[in-house]
PDB file of C-alpha atoms in Angstrom:
ATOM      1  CA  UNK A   1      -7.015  19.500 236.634  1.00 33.00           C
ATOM      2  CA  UNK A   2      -8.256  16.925 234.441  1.00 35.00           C
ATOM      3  CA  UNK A   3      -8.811  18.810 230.579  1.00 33.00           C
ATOM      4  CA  UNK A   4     -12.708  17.615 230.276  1.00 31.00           C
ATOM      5  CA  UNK A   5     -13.905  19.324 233.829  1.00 34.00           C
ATOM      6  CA  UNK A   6     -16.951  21.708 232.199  1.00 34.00           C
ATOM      7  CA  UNK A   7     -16.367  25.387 232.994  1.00 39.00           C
ATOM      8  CA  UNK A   8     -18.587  27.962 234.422  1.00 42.00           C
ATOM      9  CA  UNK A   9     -20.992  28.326 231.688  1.00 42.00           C
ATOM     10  CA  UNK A  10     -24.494  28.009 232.165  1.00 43.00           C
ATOM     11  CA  UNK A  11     -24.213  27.855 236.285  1.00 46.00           C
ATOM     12  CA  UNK A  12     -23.332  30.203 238.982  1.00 49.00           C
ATOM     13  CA  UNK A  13     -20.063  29.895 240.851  1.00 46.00           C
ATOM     14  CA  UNK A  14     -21.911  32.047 244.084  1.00 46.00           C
ATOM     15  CA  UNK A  15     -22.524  28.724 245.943  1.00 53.00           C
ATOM     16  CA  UNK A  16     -19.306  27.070 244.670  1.00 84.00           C
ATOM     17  CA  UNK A  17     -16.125  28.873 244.932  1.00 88.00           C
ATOM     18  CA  UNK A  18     -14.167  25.610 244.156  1.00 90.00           C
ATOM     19  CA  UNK A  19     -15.918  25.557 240.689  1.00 90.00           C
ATOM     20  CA  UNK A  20     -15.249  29.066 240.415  1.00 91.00           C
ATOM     21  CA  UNK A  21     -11.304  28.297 241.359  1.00 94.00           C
ATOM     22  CA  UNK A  22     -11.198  25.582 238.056  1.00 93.00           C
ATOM     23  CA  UNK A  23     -12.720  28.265 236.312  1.00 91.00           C
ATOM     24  CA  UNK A  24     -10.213  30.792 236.930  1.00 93.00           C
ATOM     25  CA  UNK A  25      -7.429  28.211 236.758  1.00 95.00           C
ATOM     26  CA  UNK A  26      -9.406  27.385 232.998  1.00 93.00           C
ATOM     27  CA  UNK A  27      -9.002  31.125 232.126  1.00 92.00           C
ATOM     28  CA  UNK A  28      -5.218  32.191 233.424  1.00 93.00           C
ATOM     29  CA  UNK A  29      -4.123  28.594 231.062  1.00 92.00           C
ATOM     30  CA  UNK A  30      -5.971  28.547 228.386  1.00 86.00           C
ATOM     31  CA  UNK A  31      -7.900  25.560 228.964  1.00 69.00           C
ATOM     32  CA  UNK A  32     -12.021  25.092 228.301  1.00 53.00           C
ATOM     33  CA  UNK A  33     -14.758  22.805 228.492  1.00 48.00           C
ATOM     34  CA  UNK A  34     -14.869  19.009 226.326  1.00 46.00           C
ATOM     35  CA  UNK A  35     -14.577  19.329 222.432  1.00 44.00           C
ATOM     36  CA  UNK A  36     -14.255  22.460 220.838  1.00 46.00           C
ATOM     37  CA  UNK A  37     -15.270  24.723 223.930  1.00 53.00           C
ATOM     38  CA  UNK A  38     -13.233  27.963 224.617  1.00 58.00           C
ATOM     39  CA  UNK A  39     -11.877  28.778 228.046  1.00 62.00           C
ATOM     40  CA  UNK A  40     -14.191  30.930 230.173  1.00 70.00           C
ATOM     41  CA  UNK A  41     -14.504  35.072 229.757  1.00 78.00           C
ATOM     42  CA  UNK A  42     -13.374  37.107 233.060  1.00 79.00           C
ATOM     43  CA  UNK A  43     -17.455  38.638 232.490  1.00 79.00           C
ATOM     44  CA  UNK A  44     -18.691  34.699 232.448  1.00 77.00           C
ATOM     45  CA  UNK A  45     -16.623  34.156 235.723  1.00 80.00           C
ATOM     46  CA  UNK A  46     -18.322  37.362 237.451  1.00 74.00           C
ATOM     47  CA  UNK A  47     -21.379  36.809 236.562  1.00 71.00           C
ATOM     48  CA  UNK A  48     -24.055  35.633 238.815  1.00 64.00           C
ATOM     49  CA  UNK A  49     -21.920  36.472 241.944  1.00 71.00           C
ATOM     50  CA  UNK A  50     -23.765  38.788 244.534  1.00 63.00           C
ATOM     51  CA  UNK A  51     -22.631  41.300 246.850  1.00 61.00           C
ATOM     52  CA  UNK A  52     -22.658  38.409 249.918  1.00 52.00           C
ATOM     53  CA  UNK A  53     -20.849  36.337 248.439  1.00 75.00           C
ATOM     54  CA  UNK A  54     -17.479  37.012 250.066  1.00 81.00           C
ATOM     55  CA  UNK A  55     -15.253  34.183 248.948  1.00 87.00           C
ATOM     56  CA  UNK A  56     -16.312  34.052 245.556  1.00 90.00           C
ATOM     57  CA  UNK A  57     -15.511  38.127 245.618  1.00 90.00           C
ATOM     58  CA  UNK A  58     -12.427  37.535 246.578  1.00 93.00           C
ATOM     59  CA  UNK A  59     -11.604  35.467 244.347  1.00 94.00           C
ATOM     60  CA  UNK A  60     -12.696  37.129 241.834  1.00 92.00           C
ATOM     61  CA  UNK A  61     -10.901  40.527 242.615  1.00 92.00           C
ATOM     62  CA  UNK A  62      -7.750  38.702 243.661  1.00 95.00           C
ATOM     63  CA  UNK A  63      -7.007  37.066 241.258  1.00 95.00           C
ATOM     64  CA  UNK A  64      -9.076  37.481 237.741  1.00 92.00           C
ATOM     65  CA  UNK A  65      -6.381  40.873 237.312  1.00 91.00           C
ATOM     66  CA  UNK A  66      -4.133  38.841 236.772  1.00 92.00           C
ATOM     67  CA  UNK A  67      -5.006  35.929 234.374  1.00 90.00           C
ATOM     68  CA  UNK A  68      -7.662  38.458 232.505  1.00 83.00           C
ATOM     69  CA  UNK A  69      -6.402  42.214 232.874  1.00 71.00           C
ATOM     70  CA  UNK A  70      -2.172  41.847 232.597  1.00 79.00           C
ATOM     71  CA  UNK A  71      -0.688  42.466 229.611  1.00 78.00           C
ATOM     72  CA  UNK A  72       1.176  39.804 227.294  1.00 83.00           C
ATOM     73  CA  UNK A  73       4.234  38.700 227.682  1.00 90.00           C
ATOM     74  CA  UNK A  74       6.401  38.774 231.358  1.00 95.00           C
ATOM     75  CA  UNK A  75       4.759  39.076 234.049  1.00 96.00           C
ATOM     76  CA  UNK A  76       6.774  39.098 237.458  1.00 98.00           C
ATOM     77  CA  UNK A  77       5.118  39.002 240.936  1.00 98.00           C
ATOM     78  CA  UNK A  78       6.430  39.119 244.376  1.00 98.00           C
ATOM     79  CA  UNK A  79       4.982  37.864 247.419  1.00 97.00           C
ATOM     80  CA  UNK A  80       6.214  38.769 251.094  1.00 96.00           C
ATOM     81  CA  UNK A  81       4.272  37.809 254.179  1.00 96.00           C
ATOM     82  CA  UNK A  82       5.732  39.964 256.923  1.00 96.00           C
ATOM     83  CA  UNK A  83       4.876  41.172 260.598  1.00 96.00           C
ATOM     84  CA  UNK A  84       3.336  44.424 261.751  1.00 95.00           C
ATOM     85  CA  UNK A  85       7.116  45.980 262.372  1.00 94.00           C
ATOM     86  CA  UNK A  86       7.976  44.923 258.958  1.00 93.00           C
ATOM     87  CA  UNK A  87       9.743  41.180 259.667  1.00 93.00           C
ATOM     88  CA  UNK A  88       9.499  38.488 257.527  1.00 92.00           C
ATOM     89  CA  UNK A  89      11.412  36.124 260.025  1.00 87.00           C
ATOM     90  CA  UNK A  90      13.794  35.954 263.300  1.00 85.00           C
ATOM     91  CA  UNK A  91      17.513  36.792 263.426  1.00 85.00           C
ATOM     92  CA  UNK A  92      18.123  33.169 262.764  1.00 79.00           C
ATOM     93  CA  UNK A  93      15.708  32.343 259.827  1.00 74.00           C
ATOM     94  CA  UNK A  94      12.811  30.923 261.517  1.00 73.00           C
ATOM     95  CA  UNK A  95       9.530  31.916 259.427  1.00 77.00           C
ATOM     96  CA  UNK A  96       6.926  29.432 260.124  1.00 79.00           C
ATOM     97  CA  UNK A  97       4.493  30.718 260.038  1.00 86.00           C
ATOM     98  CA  UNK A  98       4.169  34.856 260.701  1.00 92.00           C
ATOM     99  CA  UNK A  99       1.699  34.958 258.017  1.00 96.00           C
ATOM    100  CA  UNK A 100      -1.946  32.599 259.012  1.00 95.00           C
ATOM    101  CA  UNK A 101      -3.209  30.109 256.692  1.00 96.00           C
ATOM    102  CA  UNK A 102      -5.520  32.312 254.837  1.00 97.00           C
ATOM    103  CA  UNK A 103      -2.367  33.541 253.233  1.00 97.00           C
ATOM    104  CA  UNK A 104      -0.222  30.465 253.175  1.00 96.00           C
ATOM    105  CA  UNK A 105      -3.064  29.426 250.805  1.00 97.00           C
ATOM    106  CA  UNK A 106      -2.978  32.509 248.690  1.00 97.00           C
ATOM    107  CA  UNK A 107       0.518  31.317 248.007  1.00 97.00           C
ATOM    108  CA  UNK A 108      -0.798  27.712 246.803  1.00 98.00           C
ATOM    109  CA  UNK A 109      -3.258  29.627 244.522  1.00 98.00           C
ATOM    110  CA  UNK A 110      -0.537  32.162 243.230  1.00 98.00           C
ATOM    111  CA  UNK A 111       1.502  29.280 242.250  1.00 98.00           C
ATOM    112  CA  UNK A 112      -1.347  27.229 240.376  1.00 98.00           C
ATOM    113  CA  UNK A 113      -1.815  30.729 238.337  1.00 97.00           C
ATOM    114  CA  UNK A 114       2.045  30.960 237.866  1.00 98.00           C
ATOM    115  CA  UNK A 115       4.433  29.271 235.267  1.00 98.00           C
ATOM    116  CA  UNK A 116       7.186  29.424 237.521  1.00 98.00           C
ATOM    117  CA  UNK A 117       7.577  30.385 241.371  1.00 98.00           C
ATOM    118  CA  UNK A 118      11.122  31.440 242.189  1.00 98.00           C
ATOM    119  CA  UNK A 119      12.824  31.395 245.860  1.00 97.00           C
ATOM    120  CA  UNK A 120      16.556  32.411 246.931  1.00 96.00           C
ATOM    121  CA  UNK A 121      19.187  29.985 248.422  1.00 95.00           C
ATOM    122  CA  UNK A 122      18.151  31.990 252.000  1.00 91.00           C
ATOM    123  CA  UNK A 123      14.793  30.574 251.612  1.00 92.00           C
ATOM    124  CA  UNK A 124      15.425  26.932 250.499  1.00 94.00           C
ATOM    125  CA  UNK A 125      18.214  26.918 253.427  1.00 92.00           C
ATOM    126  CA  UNK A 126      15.907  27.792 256.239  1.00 89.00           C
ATOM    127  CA  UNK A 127      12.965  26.295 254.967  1.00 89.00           C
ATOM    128  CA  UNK A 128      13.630  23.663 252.575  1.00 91.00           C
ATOM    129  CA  UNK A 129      10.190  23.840 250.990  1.00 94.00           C
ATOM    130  CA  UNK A 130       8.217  21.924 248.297  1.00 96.00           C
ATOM    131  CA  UNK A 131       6.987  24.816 246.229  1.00 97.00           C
ATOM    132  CA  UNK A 132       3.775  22.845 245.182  1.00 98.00           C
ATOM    133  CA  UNK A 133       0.733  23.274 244.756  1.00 98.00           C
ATOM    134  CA  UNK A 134      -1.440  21.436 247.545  1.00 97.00           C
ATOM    135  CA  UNK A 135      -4.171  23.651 249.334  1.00 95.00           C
ATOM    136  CA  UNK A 136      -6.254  24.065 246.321  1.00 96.00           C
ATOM    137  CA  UNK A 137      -6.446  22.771 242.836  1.00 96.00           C
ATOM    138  CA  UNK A 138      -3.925  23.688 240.020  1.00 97.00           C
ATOM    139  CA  UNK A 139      -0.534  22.552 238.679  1.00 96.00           C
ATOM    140  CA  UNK A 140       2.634  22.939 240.080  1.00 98.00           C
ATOM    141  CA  UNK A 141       4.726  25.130 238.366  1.00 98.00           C
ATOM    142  CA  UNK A 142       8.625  25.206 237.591  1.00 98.00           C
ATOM    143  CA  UNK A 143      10.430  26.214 240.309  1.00 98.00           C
ATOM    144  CA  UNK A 144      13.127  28.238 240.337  1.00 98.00           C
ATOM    145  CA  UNK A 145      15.808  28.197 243.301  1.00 98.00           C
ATOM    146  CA  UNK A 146      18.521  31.543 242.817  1.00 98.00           C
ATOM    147  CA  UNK A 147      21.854  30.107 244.094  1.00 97.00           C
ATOM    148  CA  UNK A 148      24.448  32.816 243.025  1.00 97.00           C
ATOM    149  CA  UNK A 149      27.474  31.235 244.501  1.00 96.00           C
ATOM    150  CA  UNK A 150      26.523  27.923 245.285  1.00 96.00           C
ATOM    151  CA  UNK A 151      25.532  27.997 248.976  1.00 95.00           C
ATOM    152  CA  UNK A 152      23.308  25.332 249.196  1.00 96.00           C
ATOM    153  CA  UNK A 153      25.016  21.835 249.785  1.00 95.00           C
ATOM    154  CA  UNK A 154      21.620  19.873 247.306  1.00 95.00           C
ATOM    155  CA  UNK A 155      20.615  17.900 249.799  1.00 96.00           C
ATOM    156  CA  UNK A 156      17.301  19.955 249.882  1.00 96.00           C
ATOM    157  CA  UNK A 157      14.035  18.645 249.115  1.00 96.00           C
ATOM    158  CA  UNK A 158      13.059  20.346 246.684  1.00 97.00           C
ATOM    159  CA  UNK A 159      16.446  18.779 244.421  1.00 97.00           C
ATOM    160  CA  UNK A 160      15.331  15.145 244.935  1.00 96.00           C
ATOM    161  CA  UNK A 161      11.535  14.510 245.054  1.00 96.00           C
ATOM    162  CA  UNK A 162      10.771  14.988 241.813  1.00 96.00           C
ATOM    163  CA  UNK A 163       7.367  17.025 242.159  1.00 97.00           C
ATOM    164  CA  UNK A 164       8.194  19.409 239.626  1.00 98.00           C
ATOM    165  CA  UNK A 165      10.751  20.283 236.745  1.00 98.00           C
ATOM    166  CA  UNK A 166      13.087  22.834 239.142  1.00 98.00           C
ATOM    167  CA  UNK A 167      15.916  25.019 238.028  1.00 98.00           C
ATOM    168  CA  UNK A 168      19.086  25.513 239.930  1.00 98.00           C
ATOM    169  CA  UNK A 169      20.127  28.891 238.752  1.00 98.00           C
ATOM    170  CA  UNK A 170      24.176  30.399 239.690  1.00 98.00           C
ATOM    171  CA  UNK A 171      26.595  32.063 238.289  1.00 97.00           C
ATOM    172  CA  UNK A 172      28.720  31.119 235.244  1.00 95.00           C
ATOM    173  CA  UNK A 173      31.649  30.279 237.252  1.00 95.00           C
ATOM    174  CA  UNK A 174      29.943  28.178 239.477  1.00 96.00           C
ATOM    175  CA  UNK A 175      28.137  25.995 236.680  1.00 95.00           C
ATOM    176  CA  UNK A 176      29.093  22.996 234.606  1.00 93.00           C
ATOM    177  CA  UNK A 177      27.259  22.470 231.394  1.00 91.00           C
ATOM    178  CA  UNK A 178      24.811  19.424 231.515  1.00 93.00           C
ATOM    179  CA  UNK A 179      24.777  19.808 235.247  1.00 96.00           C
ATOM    180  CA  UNK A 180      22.289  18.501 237.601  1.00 97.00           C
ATOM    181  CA  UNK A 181      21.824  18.552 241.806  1.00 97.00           C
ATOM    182  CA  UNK A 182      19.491  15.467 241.902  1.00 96.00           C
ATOM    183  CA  UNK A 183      16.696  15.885 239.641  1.00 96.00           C
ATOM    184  CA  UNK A 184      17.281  20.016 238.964  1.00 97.00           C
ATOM    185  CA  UNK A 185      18.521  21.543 236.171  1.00 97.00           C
ATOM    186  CA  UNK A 186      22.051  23.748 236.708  1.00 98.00           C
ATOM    187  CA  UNK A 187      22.322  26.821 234.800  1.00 97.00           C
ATOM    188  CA  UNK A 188      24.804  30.022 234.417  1.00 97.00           C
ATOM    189  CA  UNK A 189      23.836  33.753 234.601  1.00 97.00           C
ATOM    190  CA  UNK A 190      26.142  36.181 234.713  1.00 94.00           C
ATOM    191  CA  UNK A 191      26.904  37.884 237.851  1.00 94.00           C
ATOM    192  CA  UNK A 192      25.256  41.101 238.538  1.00 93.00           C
ATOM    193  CA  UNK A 193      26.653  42.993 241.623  1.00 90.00           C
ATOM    194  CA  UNK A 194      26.164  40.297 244.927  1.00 90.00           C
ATOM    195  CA  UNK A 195      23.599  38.465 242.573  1.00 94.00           C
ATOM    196  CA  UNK A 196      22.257  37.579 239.225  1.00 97.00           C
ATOM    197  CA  UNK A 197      20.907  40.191 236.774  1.00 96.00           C
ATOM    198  CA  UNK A 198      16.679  39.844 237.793  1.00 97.00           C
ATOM    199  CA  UNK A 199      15.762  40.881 233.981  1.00 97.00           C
ATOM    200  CA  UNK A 200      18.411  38.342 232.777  1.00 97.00           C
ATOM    201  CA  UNK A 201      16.588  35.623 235.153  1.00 98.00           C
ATOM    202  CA  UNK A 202      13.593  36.445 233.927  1.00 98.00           C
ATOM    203  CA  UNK A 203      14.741  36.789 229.760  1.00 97.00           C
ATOM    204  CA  UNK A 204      16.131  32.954 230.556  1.00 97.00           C
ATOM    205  CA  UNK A 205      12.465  31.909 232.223  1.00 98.00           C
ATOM    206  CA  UNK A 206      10.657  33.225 229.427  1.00 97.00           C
ATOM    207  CA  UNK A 207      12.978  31.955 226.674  1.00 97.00           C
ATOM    208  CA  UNK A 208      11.458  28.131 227.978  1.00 97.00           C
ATOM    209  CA  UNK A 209       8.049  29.701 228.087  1.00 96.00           C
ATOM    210  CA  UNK A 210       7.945  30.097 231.575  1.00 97.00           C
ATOM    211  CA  UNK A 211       6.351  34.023 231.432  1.00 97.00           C
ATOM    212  CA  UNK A 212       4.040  34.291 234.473  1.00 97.00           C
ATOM    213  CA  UNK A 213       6.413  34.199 237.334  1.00 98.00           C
ATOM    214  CA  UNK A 214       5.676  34.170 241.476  1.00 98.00           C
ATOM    215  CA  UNK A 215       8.551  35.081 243.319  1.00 98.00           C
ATOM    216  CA  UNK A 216       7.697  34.166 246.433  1.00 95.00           C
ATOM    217  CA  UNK A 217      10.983  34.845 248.617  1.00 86.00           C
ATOM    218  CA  UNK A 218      13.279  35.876 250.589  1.00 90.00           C
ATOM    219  CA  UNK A 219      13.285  39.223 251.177  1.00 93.00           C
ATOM    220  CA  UNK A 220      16.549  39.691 249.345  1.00 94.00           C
ATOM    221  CA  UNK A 221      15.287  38.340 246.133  1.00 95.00           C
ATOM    222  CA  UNK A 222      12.307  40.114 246.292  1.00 96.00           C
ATOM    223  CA  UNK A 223      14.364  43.157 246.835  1.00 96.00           C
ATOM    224  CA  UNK A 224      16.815  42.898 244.262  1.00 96.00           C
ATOM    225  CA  UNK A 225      13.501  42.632 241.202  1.00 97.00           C
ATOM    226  CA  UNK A 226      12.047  45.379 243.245  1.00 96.00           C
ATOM    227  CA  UNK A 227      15.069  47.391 242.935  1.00 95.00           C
ATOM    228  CA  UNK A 228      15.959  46.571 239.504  1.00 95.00           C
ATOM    229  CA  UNK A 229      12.481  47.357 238.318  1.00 95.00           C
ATOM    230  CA  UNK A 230      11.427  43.658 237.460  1.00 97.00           C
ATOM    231  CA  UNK A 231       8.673  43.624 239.142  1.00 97.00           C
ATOM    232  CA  UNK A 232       4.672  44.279 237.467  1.00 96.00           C
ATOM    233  CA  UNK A 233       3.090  43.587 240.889  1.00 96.00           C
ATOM    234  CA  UNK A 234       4.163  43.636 244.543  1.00 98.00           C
ATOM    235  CA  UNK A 235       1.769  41.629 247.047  1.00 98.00           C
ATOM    236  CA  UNK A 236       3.104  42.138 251.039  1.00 97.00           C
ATOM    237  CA  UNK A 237       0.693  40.299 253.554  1.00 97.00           C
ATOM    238  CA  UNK A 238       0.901  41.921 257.003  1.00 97.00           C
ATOM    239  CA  UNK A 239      -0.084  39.999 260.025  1.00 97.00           C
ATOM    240  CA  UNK A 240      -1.024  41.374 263.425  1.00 96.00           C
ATOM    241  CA  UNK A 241       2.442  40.114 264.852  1.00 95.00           C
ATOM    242  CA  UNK A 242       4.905  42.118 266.634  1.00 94.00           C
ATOM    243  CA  UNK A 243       8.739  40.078 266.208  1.00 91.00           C
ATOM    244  CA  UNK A 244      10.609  43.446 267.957  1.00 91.00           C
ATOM    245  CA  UNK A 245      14.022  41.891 265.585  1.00 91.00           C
ATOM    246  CA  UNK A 246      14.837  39.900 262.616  1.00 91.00           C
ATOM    247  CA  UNK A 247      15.046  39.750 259.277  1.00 92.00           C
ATOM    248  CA  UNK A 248      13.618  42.767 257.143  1.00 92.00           C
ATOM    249  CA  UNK A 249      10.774  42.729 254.860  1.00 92.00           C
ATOM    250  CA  UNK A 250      13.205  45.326 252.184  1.00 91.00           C
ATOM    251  CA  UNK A 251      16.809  45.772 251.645  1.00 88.00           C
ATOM    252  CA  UNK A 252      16.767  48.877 249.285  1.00 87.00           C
ATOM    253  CA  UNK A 253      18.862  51.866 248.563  1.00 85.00           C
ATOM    254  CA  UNK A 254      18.546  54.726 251.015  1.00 88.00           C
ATOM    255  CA  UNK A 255      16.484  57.555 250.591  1.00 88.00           C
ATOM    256  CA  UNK A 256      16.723  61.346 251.579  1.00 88.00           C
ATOM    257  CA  UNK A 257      12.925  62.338 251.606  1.00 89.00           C
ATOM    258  CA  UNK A 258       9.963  60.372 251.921  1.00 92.00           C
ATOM    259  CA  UNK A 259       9.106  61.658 247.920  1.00 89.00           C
ATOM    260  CA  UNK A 260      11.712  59.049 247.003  1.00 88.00           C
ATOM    261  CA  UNK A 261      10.157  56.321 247.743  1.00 88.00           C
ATOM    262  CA  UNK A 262       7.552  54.059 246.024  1.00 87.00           C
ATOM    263  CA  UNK A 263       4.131  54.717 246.390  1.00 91.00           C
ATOM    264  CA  UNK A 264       2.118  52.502 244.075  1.00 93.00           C
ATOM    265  CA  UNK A 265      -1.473  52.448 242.821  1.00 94.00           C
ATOM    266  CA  UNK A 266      -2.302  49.434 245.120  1.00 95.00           C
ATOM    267  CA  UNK A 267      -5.874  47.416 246.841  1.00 95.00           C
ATOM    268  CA  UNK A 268      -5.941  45.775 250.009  1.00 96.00           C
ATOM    269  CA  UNK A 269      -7.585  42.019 250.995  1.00 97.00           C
ATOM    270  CA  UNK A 270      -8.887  40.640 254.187  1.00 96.00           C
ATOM    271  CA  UNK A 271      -7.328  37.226 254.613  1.00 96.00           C
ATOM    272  CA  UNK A 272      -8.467  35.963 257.615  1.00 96.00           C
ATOM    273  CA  UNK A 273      -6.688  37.723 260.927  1.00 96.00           C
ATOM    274  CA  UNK A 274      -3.723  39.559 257.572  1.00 97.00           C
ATOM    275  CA  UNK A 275      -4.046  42.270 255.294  1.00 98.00           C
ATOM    276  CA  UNK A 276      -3.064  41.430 251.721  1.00 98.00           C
ATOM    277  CA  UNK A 277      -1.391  44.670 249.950  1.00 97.00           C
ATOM    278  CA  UNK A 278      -1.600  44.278 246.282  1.00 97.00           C
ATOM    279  CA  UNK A 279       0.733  46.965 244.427  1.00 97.00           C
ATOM    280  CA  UNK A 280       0.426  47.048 241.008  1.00 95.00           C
ATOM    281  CA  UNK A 281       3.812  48.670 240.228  1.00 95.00           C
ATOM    282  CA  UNK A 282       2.845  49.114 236.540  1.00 89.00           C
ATOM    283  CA  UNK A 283       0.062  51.300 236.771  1.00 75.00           C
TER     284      UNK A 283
END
């Protein structure tokens, strides 16, 4: 977004959600108005919005919580778009698309909010994709591919085309120092179980000031943060699909009683034919 696009003050966003977009985007990075003009107030961003108008509500709900109402710091959340039965793709990998657009652009707007948006090797494999931002306006963020052992043979995409800084992250043993796949960055972690350590992933994001982080996939990544207790905020988008096999949404520890299980403070979205589950796993 170009630095001298005026905010939201002085007009309503009602009629203009796009203007109301740049004006959230203006608030999550700090960013405001030509001169000495500060970014916009979550109140300024609300205000003149009325109770019919939906997309500007949504937008409002979604996503001011998190640019206005997280705390400093780390912030870590997970996206999964799954199927009614709790599949986020076939036995083989195939997950275009089980989630509709509505929610394939969620994912374009949680990485334009995001510093960083991490994926697993599982995820680049299958779906070798871009990790941009191109359904609405924003930047794209770092992105982060989790390769523990080195599965992925870098002639991906996302290595070559230069669209954004990316991050190859594996275990020690499986990295060189100063090196790259293509255009992406190879670091070490040390191992942690199967995987990498989520909080040391996260420690290593944050030391390059990469804080706000969208982990958008698989749904062993997603599990392993989950598990580890990574994760501030949990979003699962459930489409009226029935799959009947595949690939689960959750690989956690079992559980004796249903009291062991997670139950978090969470709100719910309409996005188009899906339901949007945000947890908030903090509160």
């Amino acid at each position: 977004m170009d630095s001298t696009e005026p905010s939201l003050a002085g007009s309503s966003p009602a009629s203009d959600p796009d203007r109301l977009w740049r004006a959230i985007l203006d608030l999550r990075h700090g960013r405001g108005g030509p001169g000495p003009a500060m970014p916009p107030t979550a109140d300024a961003i609300r205000g003149g919005i009325g109770p019919a108008d939906g997309e500007s509500l949504l937008l409002c709900d979604l996503y001011l919580p998190l640019c206005a109402g997280r705390p400093p710091g780390r912030y870590a959340v997970a996206h999964l778009g799954q199927s009614l039965d709790g599949r986020i793709a076939t036995l083989c990998g195939a997950s275009q698309w089980v989630t509709g657009p509505e929610d394939i652009l969620h994912n374009h707007r949680m990485r334009a909010l995001s510093d960083a948006v991490l994926v697993g090797a599982g995820t680049v494999r299958h779906d070798d994709p871009k990790l941009t931002v191109r359904l609405c306006e924003g930047r794209n963020p770092v992105r982060v591919v989790v390769d523990t052992n080195r599965r992925l043979d870098g002639s991906q995409g996302i290595f070559h085309d230069g669209a954004a800084p990316t991050l190859l992250l594996c275990a020690h043993d499986r990295a060189r120092p100063g090196e790259r796949v293509g255009a992406a960055e190879v670091l070490g972690l040390p191992r942690c179980g199967a995987g990498l350590d989520p909080g040391g992933i996260l420690a290593l994001l944050a030391d390059r000031g990469l804080e706000f982080v969208f982990i958008e996939g698989g749904g062993v990544t997603v599990s392993r943060f989950l598990q580890a207790g990574c994760l501030d905020r949990l979003q699962v988008t459930v489409a009226p699909l029935i799959l009947g096999s595949g690939r689960p949404s959750f690989t956690l520890p079992e559980i004796e009683t249903i009291d062991g299980g997670l139950r978090p403070k969470s709100r719910h979205f309409v996005l188009g034919t899906d339901i949007l589950f945000d947890c908030d796993l903090r509160g």
